[in-house]
PDB file of C-alpha atoms in Angstrom:
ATOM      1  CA  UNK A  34     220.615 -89.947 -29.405  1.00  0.00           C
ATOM      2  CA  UNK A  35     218.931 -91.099 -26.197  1.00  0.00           C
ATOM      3  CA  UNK A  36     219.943 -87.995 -24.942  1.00  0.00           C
ATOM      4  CA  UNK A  37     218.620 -85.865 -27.188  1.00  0.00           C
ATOM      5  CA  UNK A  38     214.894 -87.751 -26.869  1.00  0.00           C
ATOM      6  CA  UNK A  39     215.446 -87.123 -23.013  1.00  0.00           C
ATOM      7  CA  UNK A  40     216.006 -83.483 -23.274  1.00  0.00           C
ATOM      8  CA  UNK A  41     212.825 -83.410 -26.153  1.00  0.00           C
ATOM      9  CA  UNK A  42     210.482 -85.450 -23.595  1.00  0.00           C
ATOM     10  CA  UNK A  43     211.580 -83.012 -20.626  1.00  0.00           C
ATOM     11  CA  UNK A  44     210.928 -79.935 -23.185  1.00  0.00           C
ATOM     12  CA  UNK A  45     207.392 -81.185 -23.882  1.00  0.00           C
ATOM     13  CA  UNK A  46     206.511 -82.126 -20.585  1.00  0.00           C
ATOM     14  CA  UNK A  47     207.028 -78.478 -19.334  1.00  0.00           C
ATOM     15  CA  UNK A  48     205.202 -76.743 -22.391  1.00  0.00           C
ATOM     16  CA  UNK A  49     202.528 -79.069 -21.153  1.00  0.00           C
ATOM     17  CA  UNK A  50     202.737 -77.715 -17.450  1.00  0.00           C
ATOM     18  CA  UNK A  51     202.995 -74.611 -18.513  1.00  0.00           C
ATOM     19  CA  UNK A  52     199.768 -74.981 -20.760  1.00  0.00           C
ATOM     20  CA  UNK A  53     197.700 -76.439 -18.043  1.00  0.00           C
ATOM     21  CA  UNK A  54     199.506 -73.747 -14.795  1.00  0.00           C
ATOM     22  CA  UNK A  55     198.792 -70.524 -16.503  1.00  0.00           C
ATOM     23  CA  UNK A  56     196.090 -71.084 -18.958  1.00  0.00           C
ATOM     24  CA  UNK A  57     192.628 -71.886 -17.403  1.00  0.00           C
ATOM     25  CA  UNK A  58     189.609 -74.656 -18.959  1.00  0.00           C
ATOM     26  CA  UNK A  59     186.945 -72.836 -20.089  1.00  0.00           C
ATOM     27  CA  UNK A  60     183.434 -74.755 -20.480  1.00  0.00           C
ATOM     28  CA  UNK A  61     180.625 -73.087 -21.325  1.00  0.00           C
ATOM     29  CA  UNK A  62     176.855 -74.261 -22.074  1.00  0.00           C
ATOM     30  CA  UNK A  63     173.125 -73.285 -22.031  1.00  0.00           C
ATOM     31  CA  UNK A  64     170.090 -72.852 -24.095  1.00  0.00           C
ATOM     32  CA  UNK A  65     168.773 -69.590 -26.237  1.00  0.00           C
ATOM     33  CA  UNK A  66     165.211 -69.534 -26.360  1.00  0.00           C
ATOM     34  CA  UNK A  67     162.390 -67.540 -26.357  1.00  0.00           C
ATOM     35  CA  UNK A  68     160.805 -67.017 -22.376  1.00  0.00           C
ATOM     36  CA  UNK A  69     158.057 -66.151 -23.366  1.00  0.00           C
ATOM     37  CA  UNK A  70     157.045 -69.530 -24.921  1.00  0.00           C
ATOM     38  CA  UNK A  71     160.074 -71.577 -23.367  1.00  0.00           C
ATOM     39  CA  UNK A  72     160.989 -72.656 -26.899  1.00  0.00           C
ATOM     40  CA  UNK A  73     163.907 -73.211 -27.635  1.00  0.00           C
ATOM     41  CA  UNK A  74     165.560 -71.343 -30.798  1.00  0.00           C
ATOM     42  CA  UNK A  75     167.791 -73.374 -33.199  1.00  0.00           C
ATOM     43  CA  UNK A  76     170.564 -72.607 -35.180  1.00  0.00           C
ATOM     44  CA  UNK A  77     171.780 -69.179 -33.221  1.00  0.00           C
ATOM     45  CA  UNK A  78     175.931 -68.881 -33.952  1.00  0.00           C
ATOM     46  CA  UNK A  79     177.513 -68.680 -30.382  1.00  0.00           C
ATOM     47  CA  UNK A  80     180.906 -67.353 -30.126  1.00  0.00           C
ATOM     48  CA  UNK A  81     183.569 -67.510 -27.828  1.00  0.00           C
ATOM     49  CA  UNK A  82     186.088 -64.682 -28.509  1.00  0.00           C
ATOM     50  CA  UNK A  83     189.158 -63.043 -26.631  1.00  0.00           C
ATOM     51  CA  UNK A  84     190.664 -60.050 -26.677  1.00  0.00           C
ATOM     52  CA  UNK A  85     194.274 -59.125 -28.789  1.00  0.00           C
ATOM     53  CA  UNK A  86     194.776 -55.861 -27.528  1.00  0.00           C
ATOM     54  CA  UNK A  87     194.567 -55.712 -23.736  1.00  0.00           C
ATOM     55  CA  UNK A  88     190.839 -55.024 -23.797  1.00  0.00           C
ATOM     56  CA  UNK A  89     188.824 -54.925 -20.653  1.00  0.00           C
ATOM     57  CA  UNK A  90     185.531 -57.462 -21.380  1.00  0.00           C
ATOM     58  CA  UNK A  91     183.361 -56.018 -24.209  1.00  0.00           C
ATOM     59  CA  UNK A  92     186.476 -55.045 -26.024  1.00  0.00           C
ATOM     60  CA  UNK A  93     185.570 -51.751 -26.277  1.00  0.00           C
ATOM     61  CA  UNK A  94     189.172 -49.945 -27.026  1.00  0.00           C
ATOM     62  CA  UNK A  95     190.649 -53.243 -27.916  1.00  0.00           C
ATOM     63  CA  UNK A  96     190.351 -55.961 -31.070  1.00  0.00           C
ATOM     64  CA  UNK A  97     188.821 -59.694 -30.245  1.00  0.00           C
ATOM     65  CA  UNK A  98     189.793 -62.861 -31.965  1.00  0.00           C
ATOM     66  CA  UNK A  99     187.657 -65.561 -32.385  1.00  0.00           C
ATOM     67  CA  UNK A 100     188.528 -68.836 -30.385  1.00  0.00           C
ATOM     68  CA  UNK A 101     185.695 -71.025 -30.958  1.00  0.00           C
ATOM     69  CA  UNK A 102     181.965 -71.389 -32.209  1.00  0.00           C
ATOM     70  CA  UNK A 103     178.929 -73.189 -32.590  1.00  0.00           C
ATOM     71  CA  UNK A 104     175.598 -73.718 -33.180  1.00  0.00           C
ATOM     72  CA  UNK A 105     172.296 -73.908 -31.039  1.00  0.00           C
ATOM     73  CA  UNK A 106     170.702 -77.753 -31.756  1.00  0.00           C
ATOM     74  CA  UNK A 107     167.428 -78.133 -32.480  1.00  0.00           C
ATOM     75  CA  UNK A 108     166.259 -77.239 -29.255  1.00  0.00           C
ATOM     76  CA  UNK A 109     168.382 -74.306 -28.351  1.00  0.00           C
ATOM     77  CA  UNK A 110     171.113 -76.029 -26.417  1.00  0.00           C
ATOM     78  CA  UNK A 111     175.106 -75.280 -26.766  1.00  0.00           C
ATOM     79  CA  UNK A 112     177.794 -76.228 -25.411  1.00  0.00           C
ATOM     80  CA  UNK A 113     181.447 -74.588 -25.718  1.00  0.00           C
ATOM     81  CA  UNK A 114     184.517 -76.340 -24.672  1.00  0.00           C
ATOM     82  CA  UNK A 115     188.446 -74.699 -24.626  1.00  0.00           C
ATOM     83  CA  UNK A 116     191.203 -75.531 -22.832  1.00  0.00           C
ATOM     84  CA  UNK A 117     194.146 -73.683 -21.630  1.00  0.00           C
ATOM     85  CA  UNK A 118     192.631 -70.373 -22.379  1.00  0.00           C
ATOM     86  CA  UNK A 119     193.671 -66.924 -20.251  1.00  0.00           C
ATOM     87  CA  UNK A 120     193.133 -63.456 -20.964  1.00  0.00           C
ATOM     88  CA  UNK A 121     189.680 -61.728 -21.040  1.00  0.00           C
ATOM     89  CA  UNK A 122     187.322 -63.708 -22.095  1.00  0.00           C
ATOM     90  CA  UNK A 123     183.611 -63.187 -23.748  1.00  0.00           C
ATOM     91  CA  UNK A 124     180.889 -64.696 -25.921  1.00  0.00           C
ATOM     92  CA  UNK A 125     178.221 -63.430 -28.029  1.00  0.00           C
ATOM     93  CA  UNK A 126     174.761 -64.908 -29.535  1.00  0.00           C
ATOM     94  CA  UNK A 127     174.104 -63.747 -33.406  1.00  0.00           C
ATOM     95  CA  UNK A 128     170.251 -64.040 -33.187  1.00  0.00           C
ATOM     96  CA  UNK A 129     169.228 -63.108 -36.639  1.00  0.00           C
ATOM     97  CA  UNK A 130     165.832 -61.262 -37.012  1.00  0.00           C
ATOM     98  CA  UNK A 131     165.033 -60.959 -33.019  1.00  0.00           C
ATOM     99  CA  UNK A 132     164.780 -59.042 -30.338  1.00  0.00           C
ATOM    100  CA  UNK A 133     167.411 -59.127 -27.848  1.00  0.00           C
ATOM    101  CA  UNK A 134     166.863 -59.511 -24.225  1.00  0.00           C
ATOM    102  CA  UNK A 135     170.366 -60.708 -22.936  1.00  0.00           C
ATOM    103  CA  UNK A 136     171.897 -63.229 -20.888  1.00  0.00           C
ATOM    104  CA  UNK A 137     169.923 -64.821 -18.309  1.00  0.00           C
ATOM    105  CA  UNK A 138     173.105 -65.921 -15.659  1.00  0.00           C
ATOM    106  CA  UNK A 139     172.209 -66.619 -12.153  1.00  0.00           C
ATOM    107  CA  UNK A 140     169.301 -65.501 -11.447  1.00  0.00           C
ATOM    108  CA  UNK A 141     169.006 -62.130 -13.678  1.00  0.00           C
ATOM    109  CA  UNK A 142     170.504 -60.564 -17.023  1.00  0.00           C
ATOM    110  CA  UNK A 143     174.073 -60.511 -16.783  1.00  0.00           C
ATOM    111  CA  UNK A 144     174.496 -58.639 -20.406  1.00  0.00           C
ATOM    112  CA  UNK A 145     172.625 -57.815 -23.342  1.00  0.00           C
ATOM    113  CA  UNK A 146     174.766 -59.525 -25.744  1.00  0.00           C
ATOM    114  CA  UNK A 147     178.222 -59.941 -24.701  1.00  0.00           C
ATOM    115  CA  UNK A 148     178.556 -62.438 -21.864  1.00  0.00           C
ATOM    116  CA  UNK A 149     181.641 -62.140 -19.979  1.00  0.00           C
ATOM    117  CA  UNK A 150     183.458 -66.066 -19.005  1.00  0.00           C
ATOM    118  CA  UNK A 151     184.775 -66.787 -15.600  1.00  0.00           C
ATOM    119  CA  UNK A 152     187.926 -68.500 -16.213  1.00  0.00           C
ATOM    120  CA  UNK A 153     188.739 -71.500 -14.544  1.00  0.00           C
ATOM    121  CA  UNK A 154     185.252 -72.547 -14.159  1.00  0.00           C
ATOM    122  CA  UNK A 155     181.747 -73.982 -15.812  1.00  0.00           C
ATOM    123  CA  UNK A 156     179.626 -71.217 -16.912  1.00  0.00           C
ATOM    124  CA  UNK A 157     176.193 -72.084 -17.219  1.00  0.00           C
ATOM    125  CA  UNK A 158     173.941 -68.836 -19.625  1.00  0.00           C
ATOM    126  CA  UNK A 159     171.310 -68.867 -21.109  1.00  0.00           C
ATOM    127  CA  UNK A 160     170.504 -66.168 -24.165  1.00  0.00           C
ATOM    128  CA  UNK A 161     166.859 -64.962 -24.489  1.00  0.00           C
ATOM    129  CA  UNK A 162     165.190 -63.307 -27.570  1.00  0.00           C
ATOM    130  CA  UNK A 163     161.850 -62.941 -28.869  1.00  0.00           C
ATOM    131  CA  UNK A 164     160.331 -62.595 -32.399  1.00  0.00           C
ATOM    132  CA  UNK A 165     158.702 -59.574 -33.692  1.00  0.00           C
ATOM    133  CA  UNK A 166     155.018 -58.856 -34.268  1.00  0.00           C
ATOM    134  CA  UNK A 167     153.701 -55.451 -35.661  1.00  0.00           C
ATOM    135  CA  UNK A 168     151.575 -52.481 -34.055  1.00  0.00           C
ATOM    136  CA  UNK A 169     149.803 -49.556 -35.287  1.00  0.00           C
ATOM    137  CA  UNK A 170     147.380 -47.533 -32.619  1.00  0.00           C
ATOM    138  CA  UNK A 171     144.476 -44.886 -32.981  1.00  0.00           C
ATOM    139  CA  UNK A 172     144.341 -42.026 -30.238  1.00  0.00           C
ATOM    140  CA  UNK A 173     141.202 -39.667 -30.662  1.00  0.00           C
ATOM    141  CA  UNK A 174     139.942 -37.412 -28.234  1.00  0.00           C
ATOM    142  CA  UNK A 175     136.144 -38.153 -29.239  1.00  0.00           C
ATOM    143  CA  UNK A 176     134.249 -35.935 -27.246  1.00  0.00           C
ATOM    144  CA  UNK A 177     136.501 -32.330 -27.006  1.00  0.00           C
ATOM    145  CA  UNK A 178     135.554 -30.509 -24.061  1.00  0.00           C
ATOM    146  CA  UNK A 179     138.202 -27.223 -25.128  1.00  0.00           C
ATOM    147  CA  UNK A 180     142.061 -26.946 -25.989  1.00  0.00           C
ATOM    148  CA  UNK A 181     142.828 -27.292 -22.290  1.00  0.00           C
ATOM    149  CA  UNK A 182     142.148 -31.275 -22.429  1.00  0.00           C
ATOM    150  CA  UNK A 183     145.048 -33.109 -21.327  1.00  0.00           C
ATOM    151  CA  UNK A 184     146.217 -36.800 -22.387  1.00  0.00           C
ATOM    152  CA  UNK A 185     149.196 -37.980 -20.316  1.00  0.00           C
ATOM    153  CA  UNK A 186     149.897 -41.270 -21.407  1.00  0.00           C
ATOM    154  CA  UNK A 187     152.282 -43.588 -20.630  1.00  0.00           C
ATOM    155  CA  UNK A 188     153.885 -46.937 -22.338  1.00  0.00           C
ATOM    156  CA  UNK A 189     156.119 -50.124 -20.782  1.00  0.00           C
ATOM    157  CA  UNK A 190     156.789 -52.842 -22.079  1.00  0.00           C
ATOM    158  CA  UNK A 191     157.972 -55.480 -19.711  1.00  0.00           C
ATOM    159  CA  UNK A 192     159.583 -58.876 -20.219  1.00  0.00           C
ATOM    160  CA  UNK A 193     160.466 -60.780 -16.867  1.00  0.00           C
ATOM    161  CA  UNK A 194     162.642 -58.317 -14.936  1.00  0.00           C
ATOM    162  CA  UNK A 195     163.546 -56.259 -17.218  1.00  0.00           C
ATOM    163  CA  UNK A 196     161.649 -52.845 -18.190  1.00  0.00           C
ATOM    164  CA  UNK A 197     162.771 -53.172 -22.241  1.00  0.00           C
ATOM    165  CA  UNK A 198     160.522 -49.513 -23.136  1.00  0.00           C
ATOM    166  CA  UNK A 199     158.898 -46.874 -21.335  1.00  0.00           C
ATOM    167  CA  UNK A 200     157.793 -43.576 -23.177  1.00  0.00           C
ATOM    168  CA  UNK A 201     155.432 -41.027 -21.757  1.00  0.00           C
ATOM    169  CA  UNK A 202     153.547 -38.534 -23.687  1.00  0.00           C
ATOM    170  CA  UNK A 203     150.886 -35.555 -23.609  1.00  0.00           C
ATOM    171  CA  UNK A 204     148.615 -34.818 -25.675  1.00  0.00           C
ATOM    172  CA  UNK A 205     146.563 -31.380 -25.773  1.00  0.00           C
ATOM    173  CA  UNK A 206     143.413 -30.581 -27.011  1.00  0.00           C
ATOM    174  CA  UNK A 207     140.940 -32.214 -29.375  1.00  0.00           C
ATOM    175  CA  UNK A 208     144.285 -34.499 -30.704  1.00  0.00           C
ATOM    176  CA  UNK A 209     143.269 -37.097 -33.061  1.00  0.00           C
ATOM    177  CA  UNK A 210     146.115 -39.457 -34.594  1.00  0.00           C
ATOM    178  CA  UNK A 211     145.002 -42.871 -36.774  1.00  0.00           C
ATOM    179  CA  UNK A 212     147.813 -44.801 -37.034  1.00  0.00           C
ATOM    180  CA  UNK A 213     148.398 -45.632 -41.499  1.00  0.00           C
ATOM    181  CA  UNK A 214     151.663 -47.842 -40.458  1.00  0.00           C
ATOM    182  CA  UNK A 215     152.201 -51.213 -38.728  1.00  0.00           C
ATOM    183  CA  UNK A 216     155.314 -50.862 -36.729  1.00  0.00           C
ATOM    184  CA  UNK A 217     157.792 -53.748 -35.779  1.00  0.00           C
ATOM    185  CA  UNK A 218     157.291 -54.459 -31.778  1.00  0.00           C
ATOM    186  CA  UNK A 219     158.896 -56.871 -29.829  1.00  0.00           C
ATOM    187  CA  UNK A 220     156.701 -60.295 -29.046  1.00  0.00           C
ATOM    188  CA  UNK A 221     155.629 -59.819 -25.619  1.00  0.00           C
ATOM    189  CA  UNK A 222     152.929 -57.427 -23.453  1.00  0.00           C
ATOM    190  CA  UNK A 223     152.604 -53.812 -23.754  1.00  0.00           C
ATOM    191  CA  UNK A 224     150.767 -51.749 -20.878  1.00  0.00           C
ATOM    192  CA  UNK A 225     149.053 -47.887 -21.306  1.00  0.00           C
ATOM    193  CA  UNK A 226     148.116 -46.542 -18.486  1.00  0.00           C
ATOM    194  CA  UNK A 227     147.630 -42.482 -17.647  1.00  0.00           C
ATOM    195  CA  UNK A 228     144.918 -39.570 -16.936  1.00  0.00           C
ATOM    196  CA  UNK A 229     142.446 -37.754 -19.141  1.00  0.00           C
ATOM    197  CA  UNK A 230     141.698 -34.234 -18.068  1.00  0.00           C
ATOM    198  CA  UNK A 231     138.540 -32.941 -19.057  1.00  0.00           C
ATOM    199  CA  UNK A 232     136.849 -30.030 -17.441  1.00  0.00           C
ATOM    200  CA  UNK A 233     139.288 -29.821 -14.465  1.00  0.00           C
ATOM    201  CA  UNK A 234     138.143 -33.871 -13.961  1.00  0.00           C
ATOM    202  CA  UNK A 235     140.649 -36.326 -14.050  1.00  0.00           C
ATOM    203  CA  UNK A 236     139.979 -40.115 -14.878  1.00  0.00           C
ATOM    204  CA  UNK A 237     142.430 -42.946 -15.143  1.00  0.00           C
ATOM    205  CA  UNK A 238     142.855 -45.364 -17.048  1.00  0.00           C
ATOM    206  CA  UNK A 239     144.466 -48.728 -17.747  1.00  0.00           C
ATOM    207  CA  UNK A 240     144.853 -50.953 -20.965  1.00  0.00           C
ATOM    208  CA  UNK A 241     147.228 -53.877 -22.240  1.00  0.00           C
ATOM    209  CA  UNK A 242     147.782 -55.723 -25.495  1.00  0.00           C
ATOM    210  CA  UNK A 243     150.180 -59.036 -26.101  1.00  0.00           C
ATOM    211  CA  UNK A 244     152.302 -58.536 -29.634  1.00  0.00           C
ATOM    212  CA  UNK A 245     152.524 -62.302 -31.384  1.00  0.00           C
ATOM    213  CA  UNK A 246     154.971 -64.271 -33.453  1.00  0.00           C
ATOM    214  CA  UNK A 247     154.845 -62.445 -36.358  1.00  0.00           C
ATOM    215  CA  UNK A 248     151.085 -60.553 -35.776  1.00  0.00           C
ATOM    216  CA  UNK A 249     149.674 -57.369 -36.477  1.00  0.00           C
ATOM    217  CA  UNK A 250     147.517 -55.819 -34.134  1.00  0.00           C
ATOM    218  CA  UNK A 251     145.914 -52.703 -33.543  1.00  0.00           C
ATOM    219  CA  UNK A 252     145.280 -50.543 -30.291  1.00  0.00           C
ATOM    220  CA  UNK A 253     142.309 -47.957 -30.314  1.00  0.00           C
ATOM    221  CA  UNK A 254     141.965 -45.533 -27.436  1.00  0.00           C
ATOM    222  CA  UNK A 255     139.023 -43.047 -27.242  1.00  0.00           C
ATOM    223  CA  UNK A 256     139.051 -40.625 -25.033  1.00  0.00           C
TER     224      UNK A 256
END
């Protein structure tokens, strides 16, 4: 009998070792929140998932289980502890009704909303979205010179390093378009700029308006 609880003990012992030599800890924590404001956003589900097919991280061609989750507290802060884990390795931030900007991970955006974990060691992220506000705009060409008059406008919308929209546009003629629609935007500011050609004269221009929490807002350009 005391044999058989010394050949048990030695069994355990080396599923323990084994455990702790080939698996890696996996700690990972860090606040979603809005940069904007620097709030931080409660209740976001954070999920720490692997993959069961061979996957490379993303999981692209290959299925993902889920390991472990939680929830942002009341001021946006996680934290996600699992040990013994190997295998590629990523996490994810369901944001509801926001816009996503990604994770911010040493100094820039590491991904827009799967974060790849470095095994073996404490990952410190941090997820960024923003809230919507709504837009509609007005572009008239108010004083016509002929149909050779030229709009070239251009739009970007820029949040910390990263360039989220850019669109560029002509417009010919005597164009007129009244916007009859508010249009979900991102929180955050947008930025016109571009030349009027009248005449064979050019003149610039530049123009900017901030989208709120939830606002509507207009933009009227005459031309």
């Amino acid at each position: 009998m005391k044999t058989i609880r010394t050949i048990l003990s030695i069994i355990l012992l080396l599923s323990l070792f084994s455990c702790t030599k080939f698996g890696k800890n996996v700690t990972v924590k860090g606040r979603v929140l809005n940069p904007i404001t620097g709030e931080g956003i409660s209740g976001v589900q954070i999920i720490l998932k692997r993959s069961t097919l061979g996957g490379a991280p993303g999981f692209q061609s290959g299925g993902s289980k889920i390991i472990k989750e939680t929830t942002t507290d009341e001021n946006g802060y996680y934290e996600l502890n699992k040990l013994t884990l190997s295998g590629s390795v990523l996490m994810s931030a369901h944001i509801g009704d926001r816009h996503p900007i990604g994770w911010w991970k040493g100094g820039s955006y590491s991904s827009f909303q799967n974060l790849p974990i470095d095994l073996g060691k404490t990952t410190h992220a941090d997820f960024h979205a923003v809230p919507y506000g709504k837009l509609r705009y007005t572009i008239k060409n108010v004083s016509c010179f002929d149909q050779y008059d030229s709009l070239l406008l251009y739009t970007n919308y820029q949040l910390s390093n990263v360039s989220e929209y850019q669109n560029s546009r002509t417009y010919l003629g005597c164009f007129e378009y009244v916007g009859t629609v508010y249009t979900k935007f991102p929180m955050g500011w947008y930025y016109f700029s571009g030349n009027v050609i009248k005449n064979n004269i050019t003149t610039s221009f530049k123009d900017s308006i901030f989208i709120t929490n939830g606002g509507k807002h207009e933009w009227l350009f005459y031309y």
